[in-house]
Amino acid sequence: MKRLLIMSLLLLLTSSVIAIPVSMAFKIRFDENIICYDLPQGEDRTLQSLNKDISEVRKLTLESDKTTPFYLTFHVQENIELKDIQRLKDSLSPLGFDHFTIISKPKITEDTVILVTTGKPTEETLWFRSSVFNEVLGLRGFTIEWYTAETGCVRSTTGVVIHFGINCSDLITVYARDIAWLSPWEQHIWAAHNVVPEGKVSKELLAAQVQTQPASTHAVEDLLFKVMEMLDAGFRDVYGVSLFSHDVDQPQALKHISRFVSKDQASLLKLAKELVRVFSDRLDVRELRKLSTHAEKKKLGSNKLLQDVLAQKVGTDKARHVFGAIVGAYDMRVGDAHPTSSKISDALKLAGIDENKSFLRQGEQLISNFGQSIWWIGKLLFENPEN
């Protein structure tokens, strides 16, 4: 039996509980193919005409695979009247669904978003473009946390936690039950980034939510802040000084230092600027000049001073190699101010960026390489050679 994955039909109520707007599509995703059924355009859809359209989708499903069960779940944000719940059930039950539920919350208004999904209740999944994070994280009070390399959550100002995973197609997969708990205005934001399923549900999300076996991986964003803390701790222990002139607000910084920020070359360059800001611009230049033995240390900037401290222990060439990704990111920051500069390509290479990857993966690679450079600095400065 082909396993029915999930897709969504976003229905926006306009004037009453039975009025459905036009230009919507009901899409069903199978392992090997996608069946699409577009609702015809015309006047606002009534519940009666919606029944007919869903019936046609049911017919298409059965013709494709007679053994595939068909599930339907309504997620309603407002406390829907009991009579309306019964009305929906009575109208849709003759269509032959193998499972039908209504998850009811607040009373329906014209701003209510109803998510209709096909699939087993424990497997209902929605697909979104990663750009949804740039929008929600741009709002005050929203934060992102990482669980593993490909999973995490977004915390809403209303207290709702949206668990997400990144799949092989760089799309965000989220369980519909989480979206159902959002307030109407938040649902509208997510709905604007909803897409046809491409690729399967994030493996790491499935491992954590279904198999209860979270992956033992780590997000490059989290690792970046961890290695900065480790390097600072090493300077405190060995040199008796703090490496950084001030602390950083990590939850706030994670809004800007994220693979999701990178959606084109311009935004990738801005990501490099944020990396430089959170590391190079925080380096305590005065303390580093005291540790440096360079003949022109008074003229050197923060990166060069730290590189000289490392060079005292491992040599100039090795120190230059370790700082490659950091210097590359710094040059990319210059490219952000002068995007026509011919040096951008060289900076990308120095930062270890594979331009054949998607921009999201290039952003992830930039953060990863930058963090690895910091890790190597600490390892080479403070690790006991005998170990």
mmCIF file of C-alpha atoms in Angstrom:
data_model
loop_
_atom_site.group_PDB
_atom_site.id
_atom_site.type_symbol
_atom_site.label_atom_id
_atom_site.label_comp_id
_atom_site.label_asym_id
_atom_site.label_seq_id
_atom_site.Cartn_x
_atom_site.Cartn_y
_atom_site.Cartn_z
ATOM 1 C CA MET A 1 0.000 0.000 0.000
ATOM 2 C CA LYS A 2 1.314 3.394 -0.892
ATOM 3 C CA ARG A 3 1.553 5.456 2.238
ATOM 4 C CA LEU A 4 -0.501 8.585 2.042
ATOM 5 C CA LEU A 5 1.555 11.587 3.046
ATOM 6 C CA ILE A 6 -0.041 14.862 3.879
ATOM 7 C CA MET A 7 -1.025 18.023 2.088
ATOM 8 C CA SER A 8 -3.200 20.897 2.999
ATOM 9 C CA LEU A 9 -6.065 22.923 1.684
ATOM 10 C CA LEU A 10 -6.139 26.364 3.287
ATOM 11 C CA LEU A 11 -9.730 27.591 3.519
ATOM 12 C CA LEU A 12 -10.219 31.213 4.556
ATOM 13 C CA LEU A 13 -13.740 31.991 5.811
ATOM 14 C CA THR A 14 -15.010 35.336 4.546
ATOM 15 C CA SER A 15 -18.515 36.123 5.737
ATOM 16 C CA SER A 16 -20.011 33.046 7.358
ATOM 17 C CA VAL A 17 -19.173 29.513 8.379
ATOM 18 C CA ILE A 18 -20.336 28.166 5.017
ATOM 19 C CA ALA A 19 -18.689 30.741 2.714
ATOM 20 C CA ILE A 20 -15.440 29.568 1.098
ATOM 21 C CA PRO A 21 -13.219 31.864 -1.031
ATOM 22 C CA VAL A 22 -12.124 31.017 -4.564
ATOM 23 C CA SER A 23 -8.753 30.083 -6.071
ATOM 24 C CA MET A 24 -7.905 27.190 -3.755
ATOM 25 C CA ALA A 25 -6.415 23.798 -4.518
ATOM 26 C CA PHE A 26 -6.679 20.423 -2.866
ATOM 27 C CA LYS A 27 -3.428 18.500 -3.396
ATOM 28 C CA ILE A 28 -2.748 14.909 -2.398
ATOM 29 C CA ARG A 29 0.790 13.649 -2.066
ATOM 30 C CA PHE A 30 1.837 10.026 -2.660
ATOM 31 C CA ASP A 31 5.324 8.535 -2.454
ATOM 32 C CA GLU A 32 5.791 8.570 -6.223
ATOM 33 C CA ASN A 33 3.300 11.069 -7.656
ATOM 34 C CA ILE A 34 1.147 14.057 -6.880
ATOM 35 C CA ILE A 35 -2.518 14.255 -7.744
ATOM 36 C CA CYS A 36 -3.766 17.814 -7.928
ATOM 37 C CA TYR A 37 -7.400 18.863 -8.024
ATOM 38 C CA ASP A 38 -8.027 22.600 -8.400
ATOM 39 C CA LEU A 39 -11.302 23.950 -7.119
ATOM 40 C CA PRO A 40 -12.982 25.825 -9.997
ATOM 41 C CA GLN A 41 -13.090 29.593 -9.774
ATOM 42 C CA GLY A 42 -16.353 31.432 -9.464
ATOM 43 C CA GLU A 43 -18.459 32.880 -6.697
ATOM 44 C CA ASP A 44 -17.695 32.176 -3.030
ATOM 45 C CA ARG A 45 -17.813 28.462 -2.372
ATOM 46 C CA THR A 46 -20.737 27.151 -0.340
ATOM 47 C CA LEU A 47 -20.499 24.114 1.877
ATOM 48 C CA GLN A 48 -22.659 22.221 -0.618
ATOM 49 C CA SER A 49 -20.332 22.938 -3.528
ATOM 50 C CA LEU A 50 -17.323 22.152 -1.315
ATOM 51 C CA ASN A 51 -18.862 18.729 -0.654
ATOM 52 C CA LYS A 52 -19.009 18.116 -4.376
ATOM 53 C CA ASP A 53 -15.391 19.163 -4.886
ATOM 54 C CA ILE A 54 -14.100 16.987 -2.040
ATOM 55 C CA SER A 55 -16.140 14.111 -3.413
ATOM 56 C CA GLU A 56 -14.290 14.501 -6.718
ATOM 57 C CA VAL A 57 -10.974 14.410 -4.871
ATOM 58 C CA ARG A 58 -12.115 11.268 -3.102
ATOM 59 C CA LYS A 59 -12.952 9.732 -6.478
ATOM 60 C CA LEU A 60 -9.525 10.614 -7.886
ATOM 61 C CA THR A 61 -7.862 9.085 -4.847
ATOM 62 C CA LEU A 62 -9.710 5.809 -5.178
ATOM 63 C CA GLU A 63 -8.961 5.613 -8.896
ATOM 64 C CA SER A 64 -5.259 6.070 -8.144
ATOM 65 C CA ASP A 65 -5.015 3.545 -5.349
ATOM 66 C CA LYS A 66 -8.105 1.752 -4.098
ATOM 67 C CA THR A 67 -6.266 0.531 -1.005
ATOM 68 C CA THR A 68 -5.260 3.973 0.219
ATOM 69 C CA PRO A 69 -7.379 5.170 3.166
ATOM 70 C CA PHE A 70 -8.670 8.718 2.964
ATOM 71 C CA TYR A 71 -8.560 10.897 6.063
ATOM 72 C CA LEU A 72 -9.924 14.347 6.677
ATOM 73 C CA THR A 73 -9.349 16.593 9.663
ATOM 74 C CA PHE A 74 -10.637 20.110 10.238
ATOM 75 C CA HIS A 75 -8.541 22.313 12.517
ATOM 76 C CA VAL A 76 -10.641 25.263 13.663
ATOM 77 C CA GLN A 77 -9.060 28.121 15.584
ATOM 78 C CA GLU A 78 -12.236 29.401 17.255
ATOM 79 C CA ASN A 79 -14.836 27.676 19.472
ATOM 80 C CA ILE A 80 -17.163 26.524 16.735
ATOM 81 C CA GLU A 81 -20.812 26.039 17.660
ATOM 82 C CA LEU A 82 -21.835 22.423 18.281
ATOM 83 C CA LYS A 83 -24.571 22.694 15.677
ATOM 84 C CA ASP A 84 -22.006 23.762 13.080
ATOM 85 C CA ILE A 85 -19.699 20.850 13.976
ATOM 86 C CA GLN A 86 -22.607 18.454 13.498
ATOM 87 C CA ARG A 87 -23.517 20.195 10.257
ATOM 88 C CA LEU A 88 -20.021 19.688 8.892
ATOM 89 C CA LYS A 89 -19.971 16.036 9.931
ATOM 90 C CA ASP A 90 -23.389 15.348 8.477
ATOM 91 C CA SER A 91 -22.424 16.982 5.193
ATOM 92 C CA LEU A 92 -19.075 15.255 4.796
ATOM 93 C CA SER A 93 -19.701 11.814 6.260
ATOM 94 C CA PRO A 94 -21.521 10.481 3.131
ATOM 95 C CA LEU A 95 -18.322 11.049 1.144
ATOM 96 C CA GLY A 96 -16.816 7.888 2.597
ATOM 97 C CA PHE A 97 -13.873 9.165 4.612
ATOM 98 C CA ASP A 98 -12.063 6.510 6.616
ATOM 99 C CA HIS A 99 -11.433 9.034 9.365
ATOM 100 C CA PHE A 100 -13.026 12.366 10.153
ATOM 101 C CA THR A 101 -12.342 14.699 13.075
ATOM 102 C CA ILE A 102 -12.721 18.334 13.954
ATOM 103 C CA ILE A 103 -10.186 19.866 16.313
ATOM 104 C CA SER A 104 -12.200 22.762 17.677
ATOM 105 C CA LYS A 105 -10.970 25.899 19.361
ATOM 106 C CA PRO A 106 -12.385 29.473 19.406
ATOM 107 C CA LYS A 107 -15.470 30.826 17.746
ATOM 108 C CA ILE A 108 -15.185 31.265 13.993
ATOM 109 C CA THR A 109 -14.691 34.781 12.652
ATOM 110 C CA GLU A 110 -13.998 36.066 9.178
ATOM 111 C CA ASP A 111 -10.254 35.904 9.989
ATOM 112 C CA THR A 112 -10.331 32.218 10.928
ATOM 113 C CA VAL A 113 -8.098 29.878 8.980
ATOM 114 C CA ILE A 114 -9.315 26.313 8.610
ATOM 115 C CA LEU A 115 -6.630 23.802 7.737
ATOM 116 C CA VAL A 116 -7.925 20.737 5.937
ATOM 117 C CA THR A 117 -5.359 17.954 5.761
ATOM 118 C CA THR A 118 -5.377 14.423 4.442
ATOM 119 C CA GLY A 119 -3.527 11.730 6.321
ATOM 120 C CA LYS A 120 -3.547 9.869 9.603
ATOM 121 C CA PRO A 121 -3.973 12.214 12.565
ATOM 122 C CA THR A 122 -0.521 11.359 13.946
ATOM 123 C CA GLU A 123 1.103 12.013 10.589
ATOM 124 C CA GLU A 124 -0.603 15.229 9.437
ATOM 125 C CA THR A 125 2.168 17.389 8.062
ATOM 126 C CA LEU A 126 2.363 20.718 6.290
ATOM 127 C CA TRP A 127 5.188 21.958 4.058
ATOM 128 C CA PHE A 128 6.445 25.554 4.082
ATOM 129 C CA ARG A 129 9.130 27.630 2.418
ATOM 130 C CA SER A 130 11.942 28.484 4.823
ATOM 131 C CA SER A 131 11.156 32.178 4.243
ATOM 132 C CA VAL A 132 8.407 31.830 6.855
ATOM 133 C CA PHE A 133 11.093 32.083 9.548
ATOM 134 C CA ASN A 134 12.422 35.369 8.213
ATOM 135 C CA GLU A 135 8.935 36.820 8.581
ATOM 136 C CA VAL A 136 7.997 35.464 12.005
ATOM 137 C CA LEU A 137 11.439 36.061 13.532
ATOM 138 C CA GLY A 138 11.249 39.642 12.335
ATOM 139 C CA LEU A 139 8.370 40.138 14.756
ATOM 140 C CA ARG A 140 8.975 41.214 18.329
ATOM 141 C CA GLY A 141 8.945 38.428 20.890
ATOM 142 C CA PHE A 142 9.430 35.481 18.525
ATOM 143 C CA THR A 143 12.492 33.291 19.069
ATOM 144 C CA ILE A 144 14.012 30.188 17.514
ATOM 145 C CA GLU A 145 15.636 27.263 19.297
ATOM 146 C CA TRP A 146 17.518 24.318 17.827
ATOM 147 C CA TYR A 147 17.195 20.705 18.969
ATOM 148 C CA THR A 148 19.338 18.915 16.367
ATOM 149 C CA ALA A 149 21.052 19.768 13.086
ATOM 150 C CA GLU A 150 17.726 19.759 11.208
ATOM 151 C CA THR A 151 15.043 20.300 13.873
ATOM 152 C CA GLY A 152 14.057 23.017 16.259
ATOM 153 C CA CYS A 153 11.152 25.175 17.326
ATOM 154 C CA VAL A 154 9.825 28.686 17.000
ATOM 155 C CA ARG A 155 8.285 30.201 20.118
ATOM 156 C CA SER A 156 5.385 32.532 19.545
ATOM 157 C CA THR A 157 4.486 35.546 21.660
ATOM 158 C CA THR A 158 1.241 33.738 22.449
ATOM 159 C CA GLY A 159 3.210 30.879 24.011
ATOM 160 C CA VAL A 160 2.633 28.388 21.199
ATOM 161 C CA VAL A 161 5.674 26.301 20.234
ATOM 162 C CA ILE A 162 5.955 25.245 16.579
ATOM 163 C CA HIS A 163 8.249 22.224 16.179
ATOM 164 C CA PHE A 164 9.835 22.026 12.741
ATOM 165 C CA GLY A 165 12.189 19.953 10.641
ATOM 166 C CA ILE A 166 14.124 20.680 7.452
ATOM 167 C CA ASN A 167 13.747 18.054 4.738
ATOM 168 C CA CYS A 168 15.981 17.078 1.831
ATOM 169 C CA SER A 169 14.337 19.689 -0.411
ATOM 170 C CA ASP A 170 15.141 22.526 2.016
ATOM 171 C CA LEU A 171 11.463 22.846 2.909
ATOM 172 C CA ILE A 172 10.124 23.192 6.436
ATOM 173 C CA THR A 173 7.860 20.381 7.605
ATOM 174 C CA VAL A 174 5.554 21.061 10.535
ATOM 175 C CA TYR A 175 2.837 18.968 12.128
ATOM 176 C CA ALA A 176 -0.567 20.473 11.412
ATOM 177 C CA ARG A 177 -1.627 20.085 15.028
ATOM 178 C CA ASP A 178 0.945 22.739 16.010
ATOM 179 C CA ILE A 179 -0.278 25.229 13.405
ATOM 180 C CA ALA A 180 -3.854 24.638 14.565
ATOM 181 C CA TRP A 181 -3.018 26.138 17.963
ATOM 182 C CA LEU A 182 -1.758 29.441 16.561
ATOM 183 C CA SER A 183 -3.845 32.581 16.686
ATOM 184 C CA PRO A 184 -5.587 33.514 13.401
ATOM 185 C CA TRP A 185 -3.132 36.278 12.480
ATOM 186 C CA GLU A 186 -0.178 33.922 12.984
ATOM 187 C CA GLN A 187 -1.869 31.227 10.899
ATOM 188 C CA HIS A 188 -2.211 33.712 8.047
ATOM 189 C CA ILE A 189 1.551 34.307 8.117
ATOM 190 C CA TRP A 190 2.297 30.586 7.893
ATOM 191 C CA ALA A 191 -0.400 30.070 5.244
ATOM 192 C CA ALA A 192 1.317 32.588 2.957
ATOM 193 C CA HIS A 193 4.414 30.333 2.861
ATOM 194 C CA ASN A 194 2.576 27.007 2.511
ATOM 195 C CA VAL A 195 3.683 24.977 -0.547
ATOM 196 C CA VAL A 196 2.990 21.726 -2.333
ATOM 197 C CA PRO A 197 4.895 18.883 -0.639
ATOM 198 C CA GLU A 198 8.321 18.205 -2.119
ATOM 199 C CA GLY A 199 10.500 15.579 -0.542
ATOM 200 C CA LYS A 200 9.444 13.565 2.476
ATOM 201 C CA VAL A 201 8.938 14.721 6.035
ATOM 202 C CA SER A 202 12.189 15.707 7.743
ATOM 203 C CA LYS A 203 13.922 12.532 8.895
ATOM 204 C CA GLU A 204 15.091 14.109 12.115
ATOM 205 C CA LEU A 205 11.598 15.437 12.860
ATOM 206 C CA LEU A 206 10.145 11.958 12.379
ATOM 207 C CA ALA A 207 12.875 10.469 14.564
ATOM 208 C CA ALA A 208 12.063 12.859 17.385
ATOM 209 C CA GLN A 209 8.275 13.133 17.157
ATOM 210 C CA VAL A 210 7.240 9.676 15.950
ATOM 211 C CA GLN A 211 10.070 7.289 16.826
ATOM 212 C CA THR A 212 10.987 9.221 20.020
ATOM 213 C CA GLN A 213 14.656 8.812 19.127
ATOM 214 C CA PRO A 214 16.070 12.320 18.556
ATOM 215 C CA ALA A 215 19.106 12.490 16.294
ATOM 216 C CA SER A 216 22.445 13.020 18.038
ATOM 217 C CA THR A 217 23.323 15.922 15.745
ATOM 218 C CA HIS A 218 23.746 19.609 16.488
ATOM 219 C CA ALA A 219 22.734 22.730 14.600
ATOM 220 C CA VAL A 220 25.627 24.806 13.304
ATOM 221 C CA GLU A 221 23.947 27.892 14.763
ATOM 222 C CA ASP A 222 24.084 26.452 18.271
ATOM 223 C CA LEU A 223 27.615 25.112 17.836
ATOM 224 C CA LEU A 224 28.835 28.564 16.804
ATOM 225 C CA PHE A 225 27.853 30.090 20.145
ATOM 226 C CA LYS A 226 29.181 27.102 22.071
ATOM 227 C CA VAL A 227 32.654 27.318 20.511
ATOM 228 C CA MET A 228 32.773 31.071 21.154
ATOM 229 C CA GLU A 229 32.018 30.405 24.810
ATOM 230 C CA MET A 230 34.702 27.696 24.920
ATOM 231 C CA LEU A 231 37.307 29.981 23.360
ATOM 232 C CA ASP A 232 36.481 32.779 25.801
ATOM 233 C CA ALA A 233 36.735 30.327 28.708
ATOM 234 C CA GLY A 234 40.163 29.236 27.461
ATOM 235 C CA PHE A 235 41.422 32.834 27.412
ATOM 236 C CA ARG A 236 40.133 33.379 30.945
ATOM 237 C CA ASP A 237 41.848 30.223 32.215
ATOM 238 C CA VAL A 238 45.173 30.579 30.403
ATOM 239 C CA TYR A 239 45.651 34.321 29.977
ATOM 240 C CA GLY A 240 43.452 35.614 32.769
ATOM 241 C CA VAL A 241 41.530 37.932 30.444
ATOM 242 C CA SER A 242 38.246 37.854 28.601
ATOM 243 C CA LEU A 243 38.471 37.459 24.843
ATOM 244 C CA PHE A 244 35.359 39.525 24.231
ATOM 245 C CA SER A 245 34.636 43.102 25.217
ATOM 246 C CA HIS A 246 30.939 42.397 25.868
ATOM 247 C CA ASP A 247 28.415 39.577 25.988
ATOM 248 C CA VAL A 248 25.932 38.765 23.243
ATOM 249 C CA ASP A 249 22.179 38.256 23.501
ATOM 250 C CA GLN A 250 22.052 34.766 21.975
ATOM 251 C CA PRO A 251 18.259 34.479 21.471
ATOM 252 C CA GLN A 252 18.264 37.821 19.678
ATOM 253 C CA ALA A 253 21.418 37.014 17.701
ATOM 254 C CA LEU A 254 19.927 33.708 16.497
ATOM 255 C CA LYS A 255 17.285 35.688 14.640
ATOM 256 C CA HIS A 256 20.000 37.047 12.362
ATOM 257 C CA ILE A 257 22.573 34.252 12.468
ATOM 258 C CA SER A 258 20.592 31.517 10.804
ATOM 259 C CA ARG A 259 20.793 29.470 7.608
ATOM 260 C CA PHE A 260 17.264 30.685 6.858
ATOM 261 C CA VAL A 261 18.544 34.227 6.398
ATOM 262 C CA SER A 262 20.434 33.113 3.280
ATOM 263 C CA LYS A 263 18.006 33.178 0.352
ATOM 264 C CA ASP A 264 20.222 34.815 -2.291
ATOM 265 C CA GLN A 265 23.774 36.106 -2.570
ATOM 266 C CA ALA A 266 22.932 39.494 -1.088
ATOM 267 C CA SER A 267 21.427 37.939 2.037
ATOM 268 C CA LEU A 268 24.342 35.478 2.257
ATOM 269 C CA LEU A 269 26.708 38.461 2.396
ATOM 270 C CA LYS A 270 24.566 40.020 5.128
ATOM 271 C CA LEU A 271 24.816 36.780 7.086
ATOM 272 C CA ALA A 272 28.599 37.090 6.865
ATOM 273 C CA LYS A 273 28.288 40.587 8.290
ATOM 274 C CA GLU A 274 26.314 39.242 11.258
ATOM 275 C CA LEU A 275 28.980 36.592 11.907
ATOM 276 C CA VAL A 276 31.695 39.224 11.915
ATOM 277 C CA ARG A 277 29.607 41.397 14.226
ATOM 278 C CA VAL A 278 29.046 38.632 16.765
ATOM 279 C CA PHE A 279 32.684 37.476 16.791
ATOM 280 C CA SER A 280 35.310 39.783 15.280
ATOM 281 C CA ASP A 281 33.681 43.038 16.350
ATOM 282 C CA ARG A 282 33.409 41.774 19.953
ATOM 283 C CA LEU A 283 37.068 40.813 20.300
ATOM 284 C CA ASP A 284 38.792 42.855 22.997
ATOM 285 C CA VAL A 285 41.451 44.607 20.925
ATOM 286 C CA ARG A 286 43.187 46.172 23.923
ATOM 287 C CA GLU A 287 43.753 42.815 25.646
ATOM 288 C CA LEU A 288 44.818 41.144 22.386
ATOM 289 C CA ARG A 289 47.433 43.849 21.765
ATOM 290 C CA LYS A 290 48.939 43.025 25.143
ATOM 291 C CA LEU A 291 49.227 39.360 24.105
ATOM 292 C CA SER A 292 50.456 40.044 20.567
ATOM 293 C CA THR A 293 54.155 40.143 19.702
ATOM 294 C CA HIS A 294 53.663 41.476 16.164
ATOM 295 C CA ALA A 295 55.950 44.411 15.268
ATOM 296 C CA GLU A 296 52.967 46.448 14.010
ATOM 297 C CA LYS A 297 50.368 45.304 16.511
ATOM 298 C CA LYS A 298 49.184 48.870 17.097
ATOM 299 C CA LYS A 299 47.962 48.951 13.504
ATOM 300 C CA LEU A 300 46.364 45.508 13.442
ATOM 301 C CA GLY A 301 42.646 44.879 13.704
ATOM 302 C CA SER A 302 40.923 42.342 15.922
ATOM 303 C CA ASN A 303 41.200 39.323 13.591
ATOM 304 C CA LYS A 304 44.865 39.924 12.810
ATOM 305 C CA LEU A 305 45.717 40.329 16.477
ATOM 306 C CA LEU A 306 44.038 37.041 17.406
ATOM 307 C CA GLN A 307 45.714 35.377 14.432
ATOM 308 C CA ASP A 308 49.084 36.607 15.679
ATOM 309 C CA VAL A 309 48.404 35.156 19.143
ATOM 310 C CA LEU A 310 47.705 31.802 17.483
ATOM 311 C CA ALA A 311 50.761 32.136 15.205
ATOM 312 C CA GLN A 312 53.015 32.391 18.243
ATOM 313 C CA LYS A 313 52.109 28.807 19.032
ATOM 314 C CA VAL A 314 51.531 27.104 15.663
ATOM 315 C CA GLY A 315 53.357 29.286 13.173
ATOM 316 C CA THR A 316 52.236 31.933 10.691
ATOM 317 C CA ASP A 317 51.183 29.623 7.848
ATOM 318 C CA LYS A 318 49.048 27.325 9.972
ATOM 319 C CA ALA A 319 47.426 30.272 11.731
ATOM 320 C CA ARG A 320 46.581 31.830 8.363
ATOM 321 C CA HIS A 321 45.003 28.568 7.223
ATOM 322 C CA VAL A 322 42.901 28.256 10.383
ATOM 323 C CA PHE A 323 41.621 31.809 9.963
ATOM 324 C CA GLY A 324 40.606 31.201 6.335
ATOM 325 C CA ALA A 325 36.836 31.034 6.913
ATOM 326 C CA ILE A 326 36.904 34.000 9.309
ATOM 327 C CA VAL A 327 38.852 36.159 6.868
ATOM 328 C CA GLY A 328 36.602 34.971 4.029
ATOM 329 C CA ALA A 329 33.496 36.014 5.985
ATOM 330 C CA TYR A 330 35.108 39.381 6.739
ATOM 331 C CA ASP A 331 35.777 39.917 3.020
ATOM 332 C CA MET A 332 32.174 38.904 2.286
ATOM 333 C CA ARG A 333 31.049 41.635 4.686
ATOM 334 C CA VAL A 334 32.948 44.134 2.564
ATOM 335 C CA GLY A 335 31.190 42.656 -0.462
ATOM 336 C CA ASP A 336 27.844 43.393 1.177
ATOM 337 C CA ALA A 337 28.731 47.089 1.131
ATOM 338 C CA HIS A 338 30.112 46.841 -2.411
ATOM 339 C CA PRO A 339 28.145 44.033 -4.125
ATOM 340 C CA THR A 340 29.784 44.612 -7.515
ATOM 341 C CA SER A 341 33.210 43.935 -6.115
ATOM 342 C CA SER A 342 35.155 41.276 -8.039
ATOM 343 C CA LYS A 343 36.507 40.039 -4.721
ATOM 344 C CA ILE A 344 33.221 38.417 -3.674
ATOM 345 C CA SER A 345 33.994 35.204 -5.529
ATOM 346 C CA ASP A 346 37.419 34.979 -3.887
ATOM 347 C CA ALA A 347 35.852 35.650 -0.493
ATOM 348 C CA LEU A 348 33.329 32.834 -0.991
ATOM 349 C CA LYS A 349 36.121 30.416 -1.843
ATOM 350 C CA LEU A 350 38.166 31.521 1.155
ATOM 351 C CA ALA A 351 35.142 30.993 3.384
ATOM 352 C CA GLY A 352 34.764 27.480 1.954
ATOM 353 C CA ILE A 353 31.372 28.075 0.324
ATOM 354 C CA ASP A 354 30.176 25.625 -2.338
ATOM 355 C CA GLU A 355 28.219 27.807 -4.758
ATOM 356 C CA ASN A 356 26.571 24.722 -6.273
ATOM 357 C CA LYS A 357 24.525 24.254 -3.103
ATOM 358 C CA SER A 358 21.236 26.010 -2.417
ATOM 359 C CA PHE A 359 21.546 29.383 -0.706
ATOM 360 C CA LEU A 360 20.080 27.903 2.475
ATOM 361 C CA ARG A 361 22.833 25.268 2.509
ATOM 362 C CA GLN A 362 25.441 27.900 1.633
ATOM 363 C CA GLY A 363 24.312 29.842 4.694
ATOM 364 C CA GLU A 364 24.567 26.705 6.807
ATOM 365 C CA GLN A 365 28.026 26.031 5.373
ATOM 366 C CA LEU A 366 29.188 29.580 6.113
ATOM 367 C CA ILE A 367 28.112 29.340 9.761
ATOM 368 C CA SER A 368 29.634 25.868 10.062
ATOM 369 C CA ASN A 369 33.010 26.832 8.572
ATOM 370 C CA PHE A 370 33.160 30.004 10.641
ATOM 371 C CA GLY A 371 32.453 28.004 13.799
ATOM 372 C CA GLN A 372 35.003 25.342 12.908
ATOM 373 C CA SER A 373 37.696 28.021 12.549
ATOM 374 C CA ILE A 374 36.899 29.272 16.049
ATOM 375 C CA TRP A 375 37.001 25.707 17.373
ATOM 376 C CA TRP A 376 40.429 25.113 15.822
ATOM 377 C CA ILE A 377 41.751 28.318 17.370
ATOM 378 C CA GLY A 378 40.798 27.078 20.812
ATOM 379 C CA LYS A 379 42.022 23.547 20.167
ATOM 380 C CA LEU A 380 45.444 24.663 18.965
ATOM 381 C CA LEU A 381 45.882 27.323 21.665
ATOM 382 C CA PHE A 382 44.764 25.415 24.716
ATOM 383 C CA GLU A 383 44.841 21.675 24.083
ATOM 384 C CA ASN A 384 47.673 19.856 25.799
ATOM 385 C CA PRO A 385 49.828 18.283 23.022
ATOM 386 C CA GLU A 386 50.340 15.229 25.186
ATOM 387 C CA ASN A 387 46.590 14.591 25.065
#
